[in-house]
Amino acid sequence: RQRAAVIGAHPALAERELMKMARLSDGLAEALRERGVPEPRASMAAQAGVAAFRLGFATWVENPRTSMKKTIEKNLEVIGSLA
C-alpha cells in the first residue's frame, strides 16, 4: 500500500509502473501464443488479464479488507460477461 502511494505521487514512477505492466502483458501474450492461442486473442486476453489485476490491486489498496484474489476474479468475470 505504501508502494502504491509513492508511485502515485511521482509521475516518473507511475510511468515506470505502466511500462512494467506493458511488459507483463507482452510476456503473458507470448506465453499464450506458445500454447497455441492465436493473435489477436493472445494479446487481448493478456491485456484484459493485466487490467483485471491492476483494478483488483487498486481496489485492495483503497480497501485493505477486500480480498485482492476475489476482486481480481470478479473483474475477470466482468470481462468474460462482455463477450
N, CA, C and O atoms as a Maestro MAE file, in Angstrom:
{
 s_m_m2io_version
 :::
 2.0.0
}

f_m_ct {
 s_m_title
 :::
 protein
 m_atom[332] {
  # First column is atom index #
  i_m_mmod_type
  r_m_x_coord
  r_m_y_coord
  r_m_z_coord
  i_m_residue_number
  s_m_chain_name
  s_m_pdb_residue_name
  s_m_pdb_atom_name
  i_m_atomic_number
  :::
  1 25 0.820 -1.189 0.000 1 A "ARG " " N  " 7
  2 3 0.000 0.000 0.000 1 A "ARG " " CA " 6
  3 2 0.862 1.250 0.000 1 A "ARG " " C  " 6
  4 15 0.527 2.236 -0.656 1 A "ARG " " O  " 8
  5 25 1.961 1.217 0.726 2 A "GLN " " N  " 7
  6 3 2.874 2.364 0.717 2 A "GLN " " CA " 6
  7 2 3.486 2.521 -0.667 2 A "GLN " " C  " 6
  8 15 3.683 3.635 -1.153 2 A "GLN " " O  " 8
  9 25 3.780 1.399 -1.285 3 A "ARG " " N  " 7
  10 3 4.361 1.418 -2.626 3 A "ARG " " CA " 6
  11 2 3.417 2.121 -3.593 3 A "ARG " " C  " 6
  12 15 3.850 2.960 -4.383 3 A "ARG " " O  " 8
  13 25 2.137 1.787 -3.536 4 A "ALA " " N  " 7
  14 3 1.156 2.406 -4.431 4 A "ALA " " CA " 6
  15 2 1.078 3.910 -4.198 4 A "ALA " " C  " 6
  16 15 0.951 4.680 -5.150 4 A "ALA " " O  " 8
  17 25 1.151 4.325 -2.955 5 A "ALA " " N  " 7
  18 3 1.094 5.755 -2.646 5 A "ALA " " CA " 6
  19 2 2.316 6.480 -3.195 5 A "ALA " " C  " 6
  20 15 2.194 7.575 -3.743 5 A "ALA " " O  " 8
  21 25 3.479 5.883 -3.055 6 A "VAL " " N  " 7
  22 3 4.711 6.501 -3.559 6 A "VAL " " CA " 6
  23 2 4.663 6.598 -5.082 6 A "VAL " " C  " 6
  24 15 5.008 7.632 -5.655 6 A "VAL " " O  " 8
  25 25 4.235 5.521 -5.734 7 A "ILE " " N  " 7
  26 3 4.150 5.535 -7.197 7 A "ILE " " CA " 6
  27 2 3.155 6.588 -7.663 7 A "ILE " " C  " 6
  28 15 3.417 7.310 -8.625 7 A "ILE " " O  " 8
  29 25 2.024 6.679 -6.990 8 A "GLY " " N  " 7
  30 3 1.016 7.654 -7.364 8 A "GLY " " CA " 6
  31 2 1.467 9.092 -7.196 8 A "GLY " " C  " 6
  32 15 0.962 9.989 -7.872 8 A "GLY " " O  " 8
  33 25 2.402 9.311 -6.310 9 A "ALA " " N  " 7
  34 3 2.872 10.672 -6.033 9 A "ALA " " CA " 6
  35 2 4.018 11.115 -6.934 9 A "ALA " " C  " 6
  36 15 4.404 12.283 -6.908 9 A "ALA " " O  " 8
  37 25 4.559 10.213 -7.720 10 A "HIS " " N  " 7
  38 3 5.718 10.542 -8.553 10 A "HIS " " CA " 6
  39 2 5.456 10.111 -9.998 10 A "HIS " " C  " 6
  40 15 5.424 8.914 -10.283 10 A "HIS " " O  " 8
  41 25 5.272 11.051 -10.897 11 A "PRO " " N  " 7
  42 3 4.965 10.722 -12.295 11 A "PRO " " CA " 6
  43 2 5.979 9.782 -12.948 11 A "PRO " " C  " 6
  44 15 5.594 8.909 -13.726 11 A "PRO " " O  " 8
  45 25 7.244 9.945 -12.648 12 A "ALA " " N  " 7
  46 3 8.253 9.077 -13.261 12 A "ALA " " CA " 6
  47 2 8.066 7.630 -12.811 12 A "ALA " " C  " 6
  48 15 8.227 6.701 -13.602 12 A "ALA " " O  " 8
  49 25 7.727 7.449 -11.549 13 A "LEU " " N  " 7
  50 3 7.485 6.092 -11.055 13 A "LEU " " CA " 6
  51 2 6.198 5.522 -11.636 13 A "LEU " " C  " 6
  52 15 6.124 4.328 -11.929 13 A "LEU " " O  " 8
  53 25 5.183 6.366 -11.803 14 A "ALA " " N  " 7
  54 3 3.926 5.915 -12.406 14 A "ALA " " CA " 6
  55 2 4.173 5.463 -13.847 14 A "ALA " " C  " 6
  56 15 3.628 4.450 -14.287 14 A "ALA " " O  " 8
  57 25 4.985 6.208 -14.568 15 A "GLU " " N  " 7
  58 3 5.313 5.819 -15.943 15 A "GLU " " CA " 6
  59 2 6.069 4.494 -15.963 15 A "GLU " " C  " 6
  60 15 5.820 3.641 -16.815 15 A "GLU " " O  " 8
  61 25 6.979 4.330 -15.034 16 A "ARG " " N  " 7
  62 3 7.732 3.077 -14.943 16 A "ARG " " CA " 6
  63 2 6.799 1.909 -14.635 16 A "ARG " " C  " 6
  64 15 6.964 0.815 -15.175 16 A "ARG " " O  " 8
  65 25 5.825 2.145 -13.772 17 A "GLU " " N  " 7
  66 3 4.859 1.105 -13.438 17 A "GLU " " CA " 6
  67 2 4.038 0.708 -14.668 17 A "GLU " " C  " 6
  68 15 3.768 -0.473 -14.887 17 A "GLU " " O  " 8
  69 25 3.647 1.695 -15.458 18 A "LEU " " N  " 7
  70 3 2.914 1.397 -16.692 18 A "LEU " " CA " 6
  71 2 3.762 0.571 -17.659 18 A "LEU " " C  " 6
  72 15 3.256 -0.333 -18.323 18 A "LEU " " O  " 8
  73 25 5.047 0.888 -17.731 19 A "MET " " N  " 7
  74 3 5.947 0.123 -18.599 19 A "MET " " CA " 6
  75 2 6.073 -1.312 -18.103 19 A "MET " " C  " 6
  76 15 6.123 -2.244 -18.906 19 A "MET " " O  " 8
  77 25 6.125 -1.497 -16.781 20 A "LYS " " N  " 7
  78 3 6.204 -2.850 -16.226 20 A "LYS " " CA " 6
  79 2 4.940 -3.639 -16.542 20 A "LYS " " C  " 6
  80 15 5.005 -4.828 -16.857 20 A "LYS " " O  " 8
  81 25 3.796 -2.979 -16.458 21 A "MET " " N  " 7
  82 3 2.538 -3.658 -16.775 21 A "MET " " CA " 6
  83 2 2.481 -4.025 -18.260 21 A "MET " " C  " 6
  84 15 1.953 -5.078 -18.620 21 A "MET " " O  " 8
  85 25 3.018 -3.167 -19.113 22 A "ALA " " N  " 7
  86 3 3.067 -3.460 -20.547 22 A "ALA " " CA " 6
  87 2 3.962 -4.667 -20.819 22 A "ALA " " C  " 6
  88 15 3.626 -5.517 -21.643 22 A "ALA " " O  " 8
  89 25 5.103 -4.743 -20.128 23 A "ARG " " N  " 7
  90 3 5.995 -5.894 -20.289 23 A "ARG " " CA " 6
  91 2 5.325 -7.170 -19.777 23 A "ARG " " C  " 6
  92 15 5.480 -8.240 -20.366 23 A "ARG " " O  " 8
  93 25 4.586 -7.048 -18.682 24 A "LEU " " N  " 7
  94 3 3.851 -8.203 -18.160 24 A "LEU " " CA " 6
  95 2 2.833 -8.678 -19.188 24 A "LEU " " C  " 6
  96 15 2.719 -9.877 -19.445 24 A "LEU " " O  " 8
  97 25 2.095 -7.745 -19.776 25 A "SER " " N  " 7
  98 3 1.115 -8.091 -20.798 25 A "SER " " CA " 6
  99 2 1.785 -8.756 -22.000 25 A "SER " " C  " 6
  100 15 1.282 -9.747 -22.530 25 A "SER " " O  " 8
  101 25 2.909 -8.210 -22.421 26 A "ASP " " N  " 7
  102 3 3.648 -8.802 -23.545 26 A "ASP " " CA " 6
  103 2 4.090 -10.228 -23.222 26 A "ASP " " C  " 6
  104 15 3.992 -11.121 -24.064 26 A "ASP " " O  " 8
  105 25 4.575 -10.437 -22.002 27 A "GLY " " N  " 7
  106 3 5.009 -11.773 -21.593 27 A "GLY " " CA " 6
  107 2 3.856 -12.755 -21.535 27 A "GLY " " C  " 6
  108 15 3.991 -13.907 -21.949 27 A "GLY " " O  " 8
  109 25 2.728 -12.305 -21.025 28 A "LEU " " N  " 7
  110 3 1.546 -13.175 -20.982 28 A "LEU " " CA " 6
  111 2 1.074 -13.523 -22.386 28 A "LEU " " C  " 6
  112 15 0.726 -14.670 -22.666 28 A "LEU " " O  " 8
  113 25 1.064 -12.527 -23.268 29 A "ALA " " N  " 7
  114 3 0.650 -12.771 -24.650 29 A "ALA " " CA " 6
  115 2 1.579 -13.782 -25.321 29 A "ALA " " C  " 6
  116 15 1.119 -14.672 -26.036 29 A "ALA " " O  " 8
  117 25 2.860 -13.648 -25.093 30 A "GLU " " N  " 7
  118 3 3.825 -14.586 -25.668 30 A "GLU " " CA " 6
  119 2 3.584 -15.996 -25.147 30 A "GLU " " C  " 6
  120 15 3.619 -16.957 -25.916 30 A "GLU " " O  " 8
  121 25 3.339 -16.127 -23.852 31 A "ALA " " N  " 7
  122 3 3.060 -17.449 -23.283 31 A "ALA " " CA " 6
  123 2 1.791 -18.048 -23.879 31 A "ALA " " C  " 6
  124 15 1.735 -19.248 -24.147 31 A "ALA " " O  " 8
  125 25 0.790 -17.231 -24.083 32 A "LEU " " N  " 7
  126 3 -0.448 -17.727 -24.697 32 A "LEU " " CA " 6
  127 2 -0.207 -18.164 -26.141 32 A "LEU " " C  " 6
  128 15 -0.725 -19.195 -26.570 32 A "LEU " " O  " 8
  129 25 0.571 -17.390 -26.888 33 A "ARG " " N  " 7
  130 3 0.890 -17.779 -28.266 33 A "ARG " " CA " 6
  131 2 1.651 -19.095 -28.296 33 A "ARG " " C  " 6
  132 15 1.405 -19.935 -29.161 33 A "ARG " " O  " 8
  133 25 2.577 -19.280 -27.355 34 A "GLU " " N  " 7
  134 3 3.336 -20.532 -27.287 34 A "GLU " " CA " 6
  135 2 2.424 -21.723 -26.992 34 A "GLU " " C  " 6
  136 15 2.751 -22.863 -27.323 34 A "GLU " " O  " 8
  137 25 1.287 -21.449 -26.371 35 A "ARG " " N  " 7
  138 3 0.315 -22.503 -26.065 35 A "ARG " " CA " 6
  139 2 -0.750 -22.641 -27.146 35 A "ARG " " C  " 6
  140 15 -1.737 -23.359 -26.980 35 A "ARG " " O  " 8
  141 25 -0.532 -21.939 -28.254 36 A "GLY " " N  " 7
  142 3 -1.408 -22.100 -29.400 36 A "GLY " " CA " 6
  143 2 -2.550 -21.117 -29.516 36 A "GLY " " C  " 6
  144 15 -3.408 -21.271 -30.386 36 A "GLY " " O  " 8
  145 25 -2.582 -20.108 -28.658 37 A "VAL " " N  " 7
  146 3 -3.638 -19.096 -28.759 37 A "VAL " " CA " 6
  147 2 -3.233 -18.122 -29.863 37 A "VAL " " C  " 6
  148 15 -2.168 -17.510 -29.787 37 A "VAL " " O  " 8
  149 25 -4.072 -17.973 -30.887 38 A "PRO " " N  " 7
  150 3 -3.702 -17.095 -31.997 38 A "PRO " " CA " 6
  151 2 -3.896 -15.620 -31.653 38 A "PRO " " C  " 6
  152 15 -4.597 -15.259 -30.708 38 A "PRO " " O  " 8
  153 25 -3.245 -14.787 -32.460 39 A "GLU " " N  " 7
  154 3 -3.468 -13.339 -32.382 39 A "GLU " " CA " 6
  155 2 -4.766 -13.032 -33.109 39 A "GLU " " C  " 6
  156 15 -5.090 -13.747 -34.057 39 A "GLU " " O  " 8
  157 25 -5.502 -12.052 -32.741 40 A "PRO " " N  " 7
  158 3 -5.240 -11.093 -31.674 40 A "PRO " " CA " 6
  159 2 -5.706 -11.559 -30.300 40 A "PRO " " C  " 6
  160 15 -5.589 -10.824 -29.319 40 A "PRO " " O  " 8
  161 25 -6.239 -12.792 -30.228 41 A "ARG " " N  " 7
  162 3 -6.769 -13.269 -28.943 41 A "ARG " " CA " 6
  163 2 -5.731 -13.289 -27.840 41 A "ARG " " C  " 6
  164 15 -6.034 -12.934 -26.701 41 A "ARG " " O  " 8
  165 25 -4.511 -13.698 -28.158 42 A "ALA " " N  " 7
  166 3 -3.469 -13.782 -27.131 42 A "ALA " " CA " 6
  167 2 -3.194 -12.412 -26.523 42 A "ALA " " C  " 6
  168 15 -3.130 -12.278 -25.301 42 A "ALA " " O  " 8
  169 25 -3.032 -11.409 -27.351 43 A "SER " " N  " 7
  170 3 -2.755 -10.059 -26.844 43 A "SER " " CA " 6
  171 2 -3.953 -9.488 -26.100 43 A "SER " " C  " 6
  172 15 -3.798 -8.845 -25.061 43 A "SER " " O  " 8
  173 25 -5.136 -9.721 -26.630 44 A "MET " " N  " 7
  174 3 -6.338 -9.195 -25.975 44 A "MET " " CA " 6
  175 2 -6.539 -9.839 -24.605 44 A "MET " " C  " 6
  176 15 -6.856 -9.151 -23.635 44 A "MET " " O  " 8
  177 25 -6.355 -11.150 -24.525 45 A "ALA " " N  " 7
  178 3 -6.516 -11.841 -23.248 45 A "ALA " " CA " 6
  179 2 -5.469 -11.372 -22.240 45 A "ALA " " C  " 6
  180 15 -5.778 -11.173 -21.065 45 A "ALA " " O  " 8
  181 25 -4.248 -11.198 -22.696 46 A "ALA " " N  " 7
  182 3 -3.177 -10.738 -21.809 46 A "ALA " " CA " 6
  183 2 -3.473 -9.345 -21.278 46 A "ALA " " C  " 6
  184 15 -3.320 -9.087 -20.084 46 A "ALA " " O  " 8
  185 25 -3.892 -8.454 -22.152 47 A "GLN " " N  " 7
  186 3 -4.196 -7.093 -21.717 47 A "GLN " " CA " 6
  187 2 -5.396 -7.071 -20.769 47 A "GLN " " C  " 6
  188 15 -5.405 -6.312 -19.799 47 A "GLN " " O  " 8
  189 25 -6.393 -7.888 -21.039 48 A "ALA " " N  " 7
  190 3 -7.561 -7.957 -20.151 48 A "ALA " " CA " 6
  191 2 -7.155 -8.499 -18.783 48 A "ALA " " C  " 6
  192 15 -7.624 -8.013 -17.754 48 A "ALA " " O  " 8
  193 25 -6.291 -9.497 -18.773 49 A "GLY " " N  " 7
  194 3 -5.824 -10.060 -17.502 49 A "GLY " " CA " 6
  195 2 -5.048 -9.045 -16.680 49 A "GLY " " C  " 6
  196 15 -5.226 -8.957 -15.465 49 A "GLY " " O  " 8
  197 25 -4.199 -8.288 -17.331 50 A "VAL " " N  " 7
  198 3 -3.435 -7.250 -16.632 50 A "VAL " " CA " 6
  199 2 -4.379 -6.166 -16.116 50 A "VAL " " C  " 6
  200 15 -4.192 -5.660 -15.010 50 A "VAL " " O  " 8
  201 25 -5.385 -5.809 -16.901 51 A "ALA " " N  " 7
  202 3 -6.362 -4.807 -16.451 51 A "ALA " " CA " 6
  203 2 -7.110 -5.319 -15.215 51 A "ALA " " C  " 6
  204 15 -7.323 -4.568 -14.263 51 A "ALA " " O  " 8
  205 25 -7.502 -6.576 -15.230 52 A "ALA " " N  " 7
  206 3 -8.194 -7.158 -14.072 52 A "ALA " " CA " 6
  207 2 -7.294 -7.120 -12.845 52 A "ALA " " C  " 6
  208 15 -7.757 -6.822 -11.743 52 A "ALA " " O  " 8
  209 25 -6.020 -7.417 -13.027 53 A "PHE " " N  " 7
  210 3 -5.073 -7.371 -11.915 53 A "PHE " " CA " 6
  211 2 -4.906 -5.946 -11.394 53 A "PHE " " C  " 6
  212 15 -4.972 -5.711 -10.187 53 A "PHE " " O  " 8
  213 25 -4.688 -4.990 -12.309 54 A "ARG " " N  " 7
  214 3 -4.455 -3.598 -11.887 54 A "ARG " " CA " 6
  215 2 -5.652 -3.041 -11.124 54 A "ARG " " C  " 6
  216 15 -5.488 -2.388 -10.093 54 A "ARG " " O  " 8
  217 25 -6.852 -3.300 -11.630 55 A "LEU " " N  " 7
  218 3 -8.045 -2.809 -10.940 55 A "LEU " " CA " 6
  219 2 -8.244 -3.521 -9.600 55 A "LEU " " C  " 6
  220 15 -8.651 -2.902 -8.617 55 A "LEU " " O  " 8
  221 25 -7.959 -4.803 -9.567 56 A "GLY " " N  " 7
  222 3 -8.058 -5.550 -8.307 56 A "GLY " " CA " 6
  223 2 -7.064 -5.048 -7.280 56 A "GLY " " C  " 6
  224 15 -7.390 -4.921 -6.100 56 A "GLY " " O  " 8
  225 25 -5.861 -4.764 -7.726 57 A "PHE " " N  " 7
  226 3 -4.839 -4.241 -6.822 57 A "PHE " " CA " 6
  227 2 -5.243 -2.876 -6.293 57 A "PHE " " C  " 6
  228 15 -5.107 -2.604 -5.100 57 A "PHE " " O  " 8
  229 25 -5.740 -2.014 -7.179 58 A "ALA " " N  " 7
  230 3 -6.154 -0.668 -6.767 58 A "ALA " " CA " 6
  231 2 -7.295 -0.738 -5.749 58 A "ALA " " C  " 6
  232 15 -7.325 0.030 -4.788 58 A "ALA " " O  " 8
  233 25 -8.225 -1.657 -5.965 59 A "THR " " N  " 7
  234 3 -9.333 -1.830 -5.023 59 A "THR " " CA " 6
  235 2 -8.811 -2.280 -3.669 59 A "THR " " C  " 6
  236 15 -9.257 -1.794 -2.630 59 A "THR " " O  " 8
  237 25 -7.879 -3.195 -3.685 60 A "TRP " " N  " 7
  238 3 -7.302 -3.725 -2.444 60 A "TRP " " CA " 6
  239 2 -6.529 -2.639 -1.701 60 A "TRP " " C  " 6
  240 15 -6.593 -2.563 -0.474 60 A "TRP " " O  " 8
  241 25 -5.800 -1.799 -2.437 61 A "VAL " " N  " 7
  242 3 -5.053 -0.707 -1.803 61 A "VAL " " CA " 6
  243 2 -6.012 0.245 -1.108 61 A "VAL " " C  " 6
  244 15 -5.759 0.677 0.017 61 A "VAL " " O  " 8
  245 25 -7.111 0.571 -1.774 62 A "GLU " " N  " 7
  246 3 -8.082 1.509 -1.204 62 A "GLU " " CA " 6
  247 2 -8.872 0.912 -0.042 62 A "GLU " " C  " 6
  248 15 -9.258 1.624 0.885 62 A "GLU " " O  " 8
  249 25 -9.108 -0.385 -0.097 63 A "ASN " " N  " 7
  250 3 -9.893 -1.041 0.948 63 A "ASN " " CA " 6
  251 2 -9.210 -2.347 1.338 63 A "ASN " " C  " 6
  252 15 -9.519 -3.395 0.772 63 A "ASN " " O  " 8
  253 25 -8.286 -2.300 2.297 64 A "PRO " " N  " 7
  254 3 -7.485 -3.468 2.661 64 A "PRO " " CA " 6
  255 2 -8.303 -4.661 3.161 64 A "PRO " " C  " 6
  256 15 -7.789 -5.778 3.215 64 A "PRO " " O  " 8
  257 25 -9.558 -4.441 3.524 65 A "ARG " " N  " 7
  258 3 -10.392 -5.555 3.995 65 A "ARG " " CA " 6
  259 2 -10.917 -6.413 2.853 65 A "ARG " " C  " 6
  260 15 -11.429 -7.512 3.069 65 A "ARG " " O  " 8
  261 25 -10.782 -5.898 1.635 66 A "THR " " N  " 7
  262 3 -11.224 -6.697 0.494 66 A "THR " " CA " 6
  263 2 -10.179 -7.763 0.193 66 A "THR " " C  " 6
  264 15 -9.007 -7.622 0.543 66 A "THR " " O  " 8
  265 25 -10.617 -8.814 -0.452 67 A "SER " " N  " 7
  266 3 -9.703 -9.855 -0.904 67 A "SER " " CA " 6
  267 2 -9.249 -9.506 -2.316 67 A "SER " " C  " 6
  268 15 -10.066 -9.417 -3.233 67 A "SER " " O  " 8
  269 25 -7.955 -9.311 -2.487 68 A "MET " " N  " 7
  270 3 -7.456 -8.972 -3.814 68 A "MET " " CA " 6
  271 2 -7.766 -10.111 -4.783 68 A "MET " " C  " 6
  272 15 -8.154 -9.862 -5.924 68 A "MET " " O  " 8
  273 25 -7.599 -11.343 -4.345 69 A "LYS " " N  " 7
  274 3 -7.871 -12.500 -5.209 69 A "LYS " " CA " 6
  275 2 -9.322 -12.499 -5.671 69 A "LYS " " C  " 6
  276 15 -9.599 -12.676 -6.857 69 A "LYS " " O  " 8
  277 25 -10.244 -12.301 -4.738 70 A "LYS " " N  " 7
  278 3 -11.664 -12.309 -5.104 70 A "LYS " " CA " 6
  279 2 -12.008 -11.134 -6.004 70 A "LYS " " C  " 6
  280 15 -12.831 -11.264 -6.911 70 A "LYS " " O  " 8
  281 25 -11.386 -9.993 -5.760 71 A "THR " " N  " 7
  282 3 -11.642 -8.824 -6.599 71 A "THR " " CA " 6
  283 2 -11.144 -9.069 -8.018 71 A "THR " " C  " 6
  284 15 -11.827 -8.719 -8.980 71 A "THR " " O  " 8
  285 25 -9.975 -9.659 -8.157 72 A "ILE " " N  " 7
  286 3 -9.449 -9.968 -9.489 72 A "ILE " " CA " 6
  287 2 -10.353 -10.978 -10.179 72 A "ILE " " C  " 6
  288 15 -10.654 -10.832 -11.364 72 A "ILE " " O  " 8
  289 25 -10.786 -11.994 -9.454 73 A "GLU " " N  " 7
  290 3 -11.690 -12.991 -10.040 73 A "GLU " " CA " 6
  291 2 -12.992 -12.336 -10.506 73 A "GLU " " C  " 6
  292 15 -13.504 -12.661 -11.577 73 A "GLU " " O  " 8
  293 25 -13.523 -11.417 -9.703 74 A "LYS " " N  " 7
  294 3 -14.743 -10.709 -10.089 74 A "LYS " " CA " 6
  295 2 -14.495 -9.878 -11.336 74 A "LYS " " C  " 6
  296 15 -15.334 -9.846 -12.236 74 A "LYS " " O  " 8
  297 25 -13.357 -9.209 -11.399 75 A "ASN " " N  " 7
  298 3 -13.021 -8.417 -12.584 75 A "ASN " " CA " 6
  299 2 -12.945 -9.303 -13.827 75 A "ASN " " C  " 6
  300 15 -13.404 -8.906 -14.899 75 A "ASN " " O  " 8
  301 25 -12.373 -10.490 -13.693 76 A "LEU " " N  " 7
  302 3 -12.286 -11.411 -14.826 76 A "LEU " " CA " 6
  303 2 -13.681 -11.884 -15.246 76 A "LEU " " C  " 6
  304 15 -13.947 -12.064 -16.435 76 A "LEU " " O  " 8
  305 25 -14.567 -12.084 -14.270 77 A "GLU " " N  " 7
  306 3 -15.943 -12.459 -14.599 77 A "GLU " " CA " 6
  307 2 -16.630 -11.346 -15.392 77 A "GLU " " C  " 6
  308 15 -17.343 -11.606 -16.361 77 A "GLU " " O  " 8
  309 25 -16.403 -10.109 -14.966 78 A "VAL " " N  " 7
  310 3 -16.988 -8.974 -15.698 78 A "VAL " " CA " 6
  311 2 -16.474 -8.943 -17.128 78 A "VAL " " C  " 6
  312 15 -17.242 -8.740 -18.069 78 A "VAL " " O  " 8
  313 25 -15.174 -9.143 -17.288 79 A "ILE " " N  " 7
  314 3 -14.597 -9.156 -18.633 79 A "ILE " " CA " 6
  315 2 -15.231 -10.279 -19.457 79 A "ILE " " C  " 6
  316 15 -15.584 -10.081 -20.620 79 A "ILE " " O  " 8
  317 25 -15.373 -11.454 -18.848 80 A "GLY " " N  " 7
  318 3 -15.986 -12.578 -19.542 80 A "GLY " " CA " 6
  319 2 -17.431 -12.323 -19.940 80 A "GLY " " C  " 6
  320 15 -17.892 -12.816 -20.969 80 A "GLY " " O  " 8
  321 25 -18.139 -11.559 -19.132 81 A "SER " " N  " 7
  322 3 -19.542 -11.273 -19.432 81 A "SER " " CA " 6
  323 2 -19.699 -10.288 -20.585 81 A "SER " " C  " 6
  324 15 -20.796 -10.138 -21.124 81 A "SER " " O  " 8
  325 25 -18.626 -9.623 -20.964 82 A "LEU " " N  " 7
  326 3 -18.697 -8.662 -22.064 82 A "LEU " " CA " 6
  327 2 -18.744 -9.330 -23.434 82 A "LEU " " C  " 6
  328 15 -19.103 -8.702 -24.430 82 A "LEU " " O  " 8
  329 25 -18.386 -10.586 -23.473 83 A "ALA " " N  " 7
  330 3 -18.332 -11.290 -24.759 83 A "ALA " " CA " 6
  331 2 -19.715 -11.615 -25.292 83 A "ALA " " C  " 6
  332 15 -19.840 -12.206 -26.365 83 A "ALA " " O  " 8
  :::
 }
 m_bond[331] {
  # First column is bond index #
  i_m_from
  i_m_to
  i_m_order
  :::
  1 1 2 1
  2 2 3 1
  3 3 4 2
  4 3 5 1
  5 5 6 1
  6 6 7 1
  7 7 8 2
  8 7 9 1
  9 9 10 1
  10 10 11 1
  11 11 12 2
  12 11 13 1
  13 13 14 1
  14 14 15 1
  15 15 16 2
  16 15 17 1
  17 17 18 1
  18 18 19 1
  19 19 20 2
  20 19 21 1
  21 21 22 1
  22 22 23 1
  23 23 24 2
  24 23 25 1
  25 25 26 1
  26 26 27 1
  27 27 28 2
  28 27 29 1
  29 29 30 1
  30 30 31 1
  31 31 32 2
  32 31 33 1
  33 33 34 1
  34 34 35 1
  35 35 36 2
  36 35 37 1
  37 37 38 1
  38 38 39 1
  39 39 40 2
  40 39 41 1
  41 41 42 1
  42 42 43 1
  43 43 44 2
  44 43 45 1
  45 45 46 1
  46 46 47 1
  47 47 48 2
  48 47 49 1
  49 49 50 1
  50 50 51 1
  51 51 52 2
  52 51 53 1
  53 53 54 1
  54 54 55 1
  55 55 56 2
  56 55 57 1
  57 57 58 1
  58 58 59 1
  59 59 60 2
  60 59 61 1
  61 61 62 1
  62 62 63 1
  63 63 64 2
  64 63 65 1
  65 65 66 1
  66 66 67 1
  67 67 68 2
  68 67 69 1
  69 69 70 1
  70 70 71 1
  71 71 72 2
  72 71 73 1
  73 73 74 1
  74 74 75 1
  75 75 76 2
  76 75 77 1
  77 77 78 1
  78 78 79 1
  79 79 80 2
  80 79 81 1
  81 81 82 1
  82 82 83 1
  83 83 84 2
  84 83 85 1
  85 85 86 1
  86 86 87 1
  87 87 88 2
  88 87 89 1
  89 89 90 1
  90 90 91 1
  91 91 92 2
  92 91 93 1
  93 93 94 1
  94 94 95 1
  95 95 96 2
  96 95 97 1
  97 97 98 1
  98 98 99 1
  99 99 100 2
  100 99 101 1
  101 101 102 1
  102 102 103 1
  103 103 104 2
  104 103 105 1
  105 105 106 1
  106 106 107 1
  107 107 108 2
  108 107 109 1
  109 109 110 1
  110 110 111 1
  111 111 112 2
  112 111 113 1
  113 113 114 1
  114 114 115 1
  115 115 116 2
  116 115 117 1
  117 117 118 1
  118 118 119 1
  119 119 120 2
  120 119 121 1
  121 121 122 1
  122 122 123 1
  123 123 124 2
  124 123 125 1
  125 125 126 1
  126 126 127 1
  127 127 128 2
  128 127 129 1
  129 129 130 1
  130 130 131 1
  131 131 132 2
  132 131 133 1
  133 133 134 1
  134 134 135 1
  135 135 136 2
  136 135 137 1
  137 137 138 1
  138 138 139 1
  139 139 140 2
  140 139 141 1
  141 141 142 1
  142 142 143 1
  143 143 144 2
  144 143 145 1
  145 145 146 1
  146 146 147 1
  147 147 148 2
  148 147 149 1
  149 149 150 1
  150 150 151 1
  151 151 152 2
  152 151 153 1
  153 153 154 1
  154 154 155 1
  155 155 156 2
  156 155 157 1
  157 157 158 1
  158 158 159 1
  159 159 160 2
  160 159 161 1
  161 161 162 1
  162 162 163 1
  163 163 164 2
  164 163 165 1
  165 165 166 1
  166 166 167 1
  167 167 168 2
  168 167 169 1
  169 169 170 1
  170 170 171 1
  171 171 172 2
  172 171 173 1
  173 173 174 1
  174 174 175 1
  175 175 176 2
  176 175 177 1
  177 177 178 1
  178 178 179 1
  179 179 180 2
  180 179 181 1
  181 181 182 1
  182 182 183 1
  183 183 184 2
  184 183 185 1
  185 185 186 1
  186 186 187 1
  187 187 188 2
  188 187 189 1
  189 189 190 1
  190 190 191 1
  191 191 192 2
  192 191 193 1
  193 193 194 1
  194 194 195 1
  195 195 196 2
  196 195 197 1
  197 197 198 1
  198 198 199 1
  199 199 200 2
  200 199 201 1
  201 201 202 1
  202 202 203 1
  203 203 204 2
  204 203 205 1
  205 205 206 1
  206 206 207 1
  207 207 208 2
  208 207 209 1
  209 209 210 1
  210 210 211 1
  211 211 212 2
  212 211 213 1
  213 213 214 1
  214 214 215 1
  215 215 216 2
  216 215 217 1
  217 217 218 1
  218 218 219 1
  219 219 220 2
  220 219 221 1
  221 221 222 1
  222 222 223 1
  223 223 224 2
  224 223 225 1
  225 225 226 1
  226 226 227 1
  227 227 228 2
  228 227 229 1
  229 229 230 1
  230 230 231 1
  231 231 232 2
  232 231 233 1
  233 233 234 1
  234 234 235 1
  235 235 236 2
  236 235 237 1
  237 237 238 1
  238 238 239 1
  239 239 240 2
  240 239 241 1
  241 241 242 1
  242 242 243 1
  243 243 244 2
  244 243 245 1
  245 245 246 1
  246 246 247 1
  247 247 248 2
  248 247 249 1
  249 249 250 1
  250 250 251 1
  251 251 252 2
  252 251 253 1
  253 253 254 1
  254 254 255 1
  255 255 256 2
  256 255 257 1
  257 257 258 1
  258 258 259 1
  259 259 260 2
  260 259 261 1
  261 261 262 1
  262 262 263 1
  263 263 264 2
  264 263 265 1
  265 265 266 1
  266 266 267 1
  267 267 268 2
  268 267 269 1
  269 269 270 1
  270 270 271 1
  271 271 272 2
  272 271 273 1
  273 273 274 1
  274 274 275 1
  275 275 276 2
  276 275 277 1
  277 277 278 1
  278 278 279 1
  279 279 280 2
  280 279 281 1
  281 281 282 1
  282 282 283 1
  283 283 284 2
  284 283 285 1
  285 285 286 1
  286 286 287 1
  287 287 288 2
  288 287 289 1
  289 289 290 1
  290 290 291 1
  291 291 292 2
  292 291 293 1
  293 293 294 1
  294 294 295 1
  295 295 296 2
  296 295 297 1
  297 297 298 1
  298 298 299 1
  299 299 300 2
  300 299 301 1
  301 301 302 1
  302 302 303 1
  303 303 304 2
  304 303 305 1
  305 305 306 1
  306 306 307 1
  307 307 308 2
  308 307 309 1
  309 309 310 1
  310 310 311 1
  311 311 312 2
  312 311 313 1
  313 313 314 1
  314 314 315 1
  315 315 316 2
  316 315 317 1
  317 317 318 1
  318 318 319 1
  319 319 320 2
  320 319 321 1
  321 321 322 1
  322 322 323 1
  323 323 324 2
  324 323 325 1
  325 325 326 1
  326 326 327 1
  327 327 328 2
  328 327 329 1
  329 329 330 1
  330 330 331 1
  331 331 332 2
  :::
 }
}
